[in-house]
């Protein structure tokens, strides 16, 4: 499948898998962003990542500061997903198998959602989803980097 530019020059779609996965990842990012905004509006806290109220001193892992919790969920997503997309795009541009890449992106999405919904927002902010999501995401990054290196091994003479 291709599209045309200029005077009808065909240009192939280069990143269909990575492009398709932008939809669920963006939808989830918007959800995380809106949770932060909701806490800011609800508590009239327009700047910072902690609530400035007298009850703030009583927050523990079992009763976390809601603004801080939602901010960390949002930031943890932003700390990992952009680099993962860069790695996936580089792999796809270098001929990655599209089904392998699709499964890998699905796994990453499940890991990131699990990290937040089952982990950080779970009991005591330390439920099972948190380490699974964190180590799984690190595994995705290492695996995608290794897969990309494998795809370009010919460049190094192997």
PDB file of C-alpha atoms in Angstrom:
ATOM      1  CA  UNK A   1       0.000   0.000   0.000  1.00  0.00           C
ATOM      2  CA  UNK A   2       1.358   3.421  -0.875  1.00  0.00           C
ATOM      3  CA  UNK A   3       0.325   7.027  -1.238  1.00  0.00           C
ATOM      4  CA  UNK A   4       1.517   9.655  -3.660  1.00  0.00           C
ATOM      5  CA  UNK A   5       3.382  12.909  -3.182  1.00  0.00           C
ATOM      6  CA  UNK A   6       4.045  15.766  -5.551  1.00  0.00           C
ATOM      7  CA  UNK A   7       3.586  14.699  -9.164  1.00  0.00           C
ATOM      8  CA  UNK A   8       2.297  11.244  -8.354  1.00  0.00           C
ATOM      9  CA  UNK A   9       5.460   9.651  -6.977  1.00  0.00           C
ATOM     10  CA  UNK A  10       4.388   6.548  -5.010  1.00  0.00           C
ATOM     11  CA  UNK A  11       5.643   6.421  -1.434  1.00  0.00           C
ATOM     12  CA  UNK A  12       5.132   3.228   0.588  1.00  0.00           C
ATOM     13  CA  UNK A  13       3.705   3.369   4.083  1.00  0.00           C
ATOM     14  CA  UNK A  14       6.847   2.782   6.090  1.00  0.00           C
ATOM     15  CA  UNK A  15       5.609   2.346   9.660  1.00  0.00           C
ATOM     16  CA  UNK A  16       2.164   0.737   9.575  1.00  0.00           C
ATOM     17  CA  UNK A  17       2.580  -1.303  12.759  1.00  0.00           C
ATOM     18  CA  UNK A  18       4.107   1.460  14.853  1.00  0.00           C
ATOM     19  CA  UNK A  19       1.564   3.874  13.407  1.00  0.00           C
ATOM     20  CA  UNK A  20      -1.354   1.614  14.284  1.00  0.00           C
ATOM     21  CA  UNK A  21      -0.181   1.259  17.883  1.00  0.00           C
ATOM     22  CA  UNK A  22      -0.140   5.028  18.389  1.00  0.00           C
ATOM     23  CA  UNK A  23      -3.930   4.916  18.847  1.00  0.00           C
ATOM     24  CA  UNK A  24      -4.190   2.761  22.003  1.00  0.00           C
ATOM     25  CA  UNK A  25      -1.039   4.238  23.543  1.00  0.00           C
ATOM     26  CA  UNK A  26      -2.280   7.789  22.941  1.00  0.00           C
ATOM     27  CA  UNK A  27      -5.732   6.965  24.303  1.00  0.00           C
ATOM     28  CA  UNK A  28      -4.170   5.592  27.485  1.00  0.00           C
ATOM     29  CA  UNK A  29      -1.826   8.591  27.773  1.00  0.00           C
ATOM     30  CA  UNK A  30      -4.843  10.899  27.534  1.00  0.00           C
ATOM     31  CA  UNK A  31      -6.561   8.939  30.298  1.00  0.00           C
ATOM     32  CA  UNK A  32      -3.491   9.281  32.524  1.00  0.00           C
ATOM     33  CA  UNK A  33      -3.215  12.998  31.738  1.00  0.00           C
ATOM     34  CA  UNK A  34      -6.871  13.580  32.517  1.00  0.00           C
ATOM     35  CA  UNK A  35      -6.529  11.824  35.865  1.00  0.00           C
ATOM     36  CA  UNK A  36      -3.826  14.333  36.831  1.00  0.00           C
ATOM     37  CA  UNK A  37      -5.981  17.236  35.633  1.00  0.00           C
ATOM     38  CA  UNK A  38      -8.957  15.868  37.570  1.00  0.00           C
ATOM     39  CA  UNK A  39      -6.938  15.816  40.810  1.00  0.00           C
ATOM     40  CA  UNK A  40      -5.682  19.348  40.151  1.00  0.00           C
ATOM     41  CA  UNK A  41      -9.200  20.700  39.589  1.00  0.00           C
ATOM     42  CA  UNK A  42     -10.754  18.711  42.427  1.00  0.00           C
ATOM     43  CA  UNK A  43      -8.133  19.909  44.930  1.00  0.00           C
ATOM     44  CA  UNK A  44      -7.443  23.357  43.399  1.00  0.00           C
ATOM     45  CA  UNK A  45      -3.748  22.485  43.175  1.00  0.00           C
ATOM     46  CA  UNK A  46      -2.506  24.117  39.963  1.00  0.00           C
ATOM     47  CA  UNK A  47       1.223  23.463  40.238  1.00  0.00           C
ATOM     48  CA  UNK A  48       3.440  20.866  41.885  1.00  0.00           C
ATOM     49  CA  UNK A  49       3.051  17.146  42.305  1.00  0.00           C
ATOM     50  CA  UNK A  50       1.794  17.015  45.905  1.00  0.00           C
ATOM     51  CA  UNK A  51      -1.373  18.358  47.471  1.00  0.00           C
ATOM     52  CA  UNK A  52      -0.857  21.350  49.726  1.00  0.00           C
ATOM     53  CA  UNK A  53      -3.372  20.646  52.433  1.00  0.00           C
ATOM     54  CA  UNK A  54      -3.154  19.773  56.130  1.00  0.00           C
ATOM     55  CA  UNK A  55      -4.020  16.127  55.442  1.00  0.00           C
ATOM     56  CA  UNK A  56      -0.984  15.720  53.177  1.00  0.00           C
ATOM     57  CA  UNK A  57       1.214  14.617  56.089  1.00  0.00           C
ATOM     58  CA  UNK A  58      -1.008  11.559  56.622  1.00  0.00           C
ATOM     59  CA  UNK A  59      -0.289   9.965  53.243  1.00  0.00           C
ATOM     60  CA  UNK A  60       1.342   6.530  53.225  1.00  0.00           C
ATOM     61  CA  UNK A  61       1.688   3.764  50.666  1.00  0.00           C
ATOM     62  CA  UNK A  62      -1.713   2.486  51.820  1.00  0.00           C
ATOM     63  CA  UNK A  63      -3.204   5.994  51.545  1.00  0.00           C
ATOM     64  CA  UNK A  64      -1.142   7.840  48.907  1.00  0.00           C
ATOM     65  CA  UNK A  65      -1.378  11.503  47.969  1.00  0.00           C
ATOM     66  CA  UNK A  66      -3.810  11.273  45.026  1.00  0.00           C
ATOM     67  CA  UNK A  67      -2.116  13.992  42.949  1.00  0.00           C
ATOM     68  CA  UNK A  68       1.320  12.480  43.467  1.00  0.00           C
ATOM     69  CA  UNK A  69       0.019   9.003  42.609  1.00  0.00           C
ATOM     70  CA  UNK A  70      -1.633  10.136  39.363  1.00  0.00           C
ATOM     71  CA  UNK A  71       1.424  12.239  38.460  1.00  0.00           C
ATOM     72  CA  UNK A  72       3.711   9.231  38.902  1.00  0.00           C
ATOM     73  CA  UNK A  73       1.410   7.028  36.813  1.00  0.00           C
ATOM     74  CA  UNK A  74       1.545   9.625  34.041  1.00  0.00           C
ATOM     75  CA  UNK A  75       5.296  10.201  34.300  1.00  0.00           C
ATOM     76  CA  UNK A  76       6.182   6.504  34.461  1.00  0.00           C
ATOM     77  CA  UNK A  77       4.333   6.063  31.174  1.00  0.00           C
ATOM     78  CA  UNK A  78       6.142   9.039  29.624  1.00  0.00           C
ATOM     79  CA  UNK A  79       9.538   7.818  30.866  1.00  0.00           C
ATOM     80  CA  UNK A  80       9.303   4.518  28.992  1.00  0.00           C
ATOM     81  CA  UNK A  81       6.893   4.562  26.066  1.00  0.00           C
ATOM     82  CA  UNK A  82       8.566   7.174  23.812  1.00  0.00           C
ATOM     83  CA  UNK A  83      11.869   5.266  23.772  1.00  0.00           C
ATOM     84  CA  UNK A  84       9.984   2.025  23.170  1.00  0.00           C
ATOM     85  CA  UNK A  85       8.292   3.617  20.150  1.00  0.00           C
ATOM     86  CA  UNK A  86      11.638   4.829  18.819  1.00  0.00           C
ATOM     87  CA  UNK A  87      13.059   1.298  19.095  1.00  0.00           C
ATOM     88  CA  UNK A  88       9.960  -0.194  17.453  1.00  0.00           C
ATOM     89  CA  UNK A  89      10.081   2.332  14.605  1.00  0.00           C
ATOM     90  CA  UNK A  90      13.785   1.656  13.998  1.00  0.00           C
ATOM     91  CA  UNK A  91      13.106  -2.088  13.954  1.00  0.00           C
ATOM     92  CA  UNK A  92      10.191  -1.646  11.555  1.00  0.00           C
ATOM     93  CA  UNK A  93      12.234   0.560   9.212  1.00  0.00           C
ATOM     94  CA  UNK A  94      14.904  -2.145   9.161  1.00  0.00           C
ATOM     95  CA  UNK A  95      12.529  -4.913   8.131  1.00  0.00           C
ATOM     96  CA  UNK A  96      11.147  -6.288  11.386  1.00  0.00           C
ATOM     97  CA  UNK A  97       8.516  -8.983  11.001  1.00  0.00           C
ATOM     98  CA  UNK A  98       5.225  -7.129  11.347  1.00  0.00           C
ATOM     99  CA  UNK A  99       3.508  -9.834  13.361  1.00  0.00           C
ATOM    100  CA  UNK A 100       6.445 -10.032  15.808  1.00  0.00           C
ATOM    101  CA  UNK A 101       6.379  -6.268  16.159  1.00  0.00           C
ATOM    102  CA  UNK A 102       2.600  -6.224  16.654  1.00  0.00           C
ATOM    103  CA  UNK A 103       2.798  -8.852  19.404  1.00  0.00           C
ATOM    104  CA  UNK A 104       5.662  -6.976  21.050  1.00  0.00           C
ATOM    105  CA  UNK A 105       3.707  -3.707  21.039  1.00  0.00           C
ATOM    106  CA  UNK A 106       0.631  -5.490  22.420  1.00  0.00           C
ATOM    107  CA  UNK A 107       2.761  -6.931  25.218  1.00  0.00           C
ATOM    108  CA  UNK A 108       4.239  -3.494  25.965  1.00  0.00           C
ATOM    109  CA  UNK A 109       0.762  -1.968  26.112  1.00  0.00           C
ATOM    110  CA  UNK A 110      -0.439  -4.665  28.504  1.00  0.00           C
ATOM    111  CA  UNK A 111       2.681  -4.212  30.653  1.00  0.00           C
ATOM    112  CA  UNK A 112       2.264  -0.432  30.870  1.00  0.00           C
ATOM    113  CA  UNK A 113      -1.461  -0.654  31.666  1.00  0.00           C
ATOM    114  CA  UNK A 114      -0.788  -3.380  34.239  1.00  0.00           C
ATOM    115  CA  UNK A 115       1.989  -1.320  35.808  1.00  0.00           C
ATOM    116  CA  UNK A 116      -0.468   1.492  36.514  1.00  0.00           C
ATOM    117  CA  UNK A 117      -3.870  -0.133  36.953  1.00  0.00           C
ATOM    118  CA  UNK A 118      -2.812  -3.276  38.819  1.00  0.00           C
ATOM    119  CA  UNK A 119       0.425  -1.927  40.296  1.00  0.00           C
ATOM    120  CA  UNK A 120       0.571   1.745  41.245  1.00  0.00           C
ATOM    121  CA  UNK A 121      -3.176   2.097  41.681  1.00  0.00           C
ATOM    122  CA  UNK A 122      -3.423  -1.293  43.371  1.00  0.00           C
ATOM    123  CA  UNK A 123      -3.322  -2.092  47.075  1.00  0.00           C
ATOM    124  CA  UNK A 124      -0.566  -0.161  48.805  1.00  0.00           C
ATOM    125  CA  UNK A 125       0.752   1.088  45.440  1.00  0.00           C
ATOM    126  CA  UNK A 126       2.922  -2.048  45.350  1.00  0.00           C
ATOM    127  CA  UNK A 127       0.645  -4.681  43.847  1.00  0.00           C
ATOM    128  CA  UNK A 128       2.023  -7.343  41.478  1.00  0.00           C
ATOM    129  CA  UNK A 129       1.445  -5.259  38.354  1.00  0.00           C
ATOM    130  CA  UNK A 130       4.134  -2.801  39.339  1.00  0.00           C
ATOM    131  CA  UNK A 131       7.234  -5.038  39.205  1.00  0.00           C
ATOM    132  CA  UNK A 132       5.808  -7.046  36.311  1.00  0.00           C
ATOM    133  CA  UNK A 133       5.213  -3.850  34.327  1.00  0.00           C
ATOM    134  CA  UNK A 134       8.591  -2.364  35.183  1.00  0.00           C
ATOM    135  CA  UNK A 135      10.715  -5.456  34.515  1.00  0.00           C
ATOM    136  CA  UNK A 136       8.589  -6.359  31.496  1.00  0.00           C
ATOM    137  CA  UNK A 137       9.126  -2.910  29.994  1.00  0.00           C
ATOM    138  CA  UNK A 138      12.862  -3.194  30.571  1.00  0.00           C
ATOM    139  CA  UNK A 139      12.743  -6.586  28.881  1.00  0.00           C
ATOM    140  CA  UNK A 140      10.864  -5.051  25.937  1.00  0.00           C
ATOM    141  CA  UNK A 141      13.490  -2.311  25.569  1.00  0.00           C
ATOM    142  CA  UNK A 142      16.408  -4.757  25.787  1.00  0.00           C
ATOM    143  CA  UNK A 143      14.688  -7.230  23.478  1.00  0.00           C
ATOM    144  CA  UNK A 144      13.748  -4.623  20.894  1.00  0.00           C
ATOM    145  CA  UNK A 145      17.290  -3.202  20.929  1.00  0.00           C
ATOM    146  CA  UNK A 146      18.706  -6.720  20.432  1.00  0.00           C
ATOM    147  CA  UNK A 147      16.166  -7.490  17.680  1.00  0.00           C
ATOM    148  CA  UNK A 148      17.055  -4.262  15.889  1.00  0.00           C
ATOM    149  CA  UNK A 149      20.768  -5.057  16.166  1.00  0.00           C
ATOM    150  CA  UNK A 150      20.021  -8.502  14.715  1.00  0.00           C
ATOM    151  CA  UNK A 151      18.130  -6.929  11.814  1.00  0.00           C
ATOM    152  CA  UNK A 152      21.130  -4.763  10.867  1.00  0.00           C
ATOM    153  CA  UNK A 153      23.841  -7.357  11.552  1.00  0.00           C
ATOM    154  CA  UNK A 154      24.807  -7.319   7.874  1.00  0.00           C
ATOM    155  CA  UNK A 155      25.952  -3.738   8.254  1.00  0.00           C
ATOM    156  CA  UNK A 156      28.664  -4.946  10.655  1.00  0.00           C
ATOM    157  CA  UNK A 157      29.707  -7.797   8.383  1.00  0.00           C
ATOM    158  CA  UNK A 158      27.901 -10.675  10.150  1.00  0.00           C
TER     159      UNK A 158
END
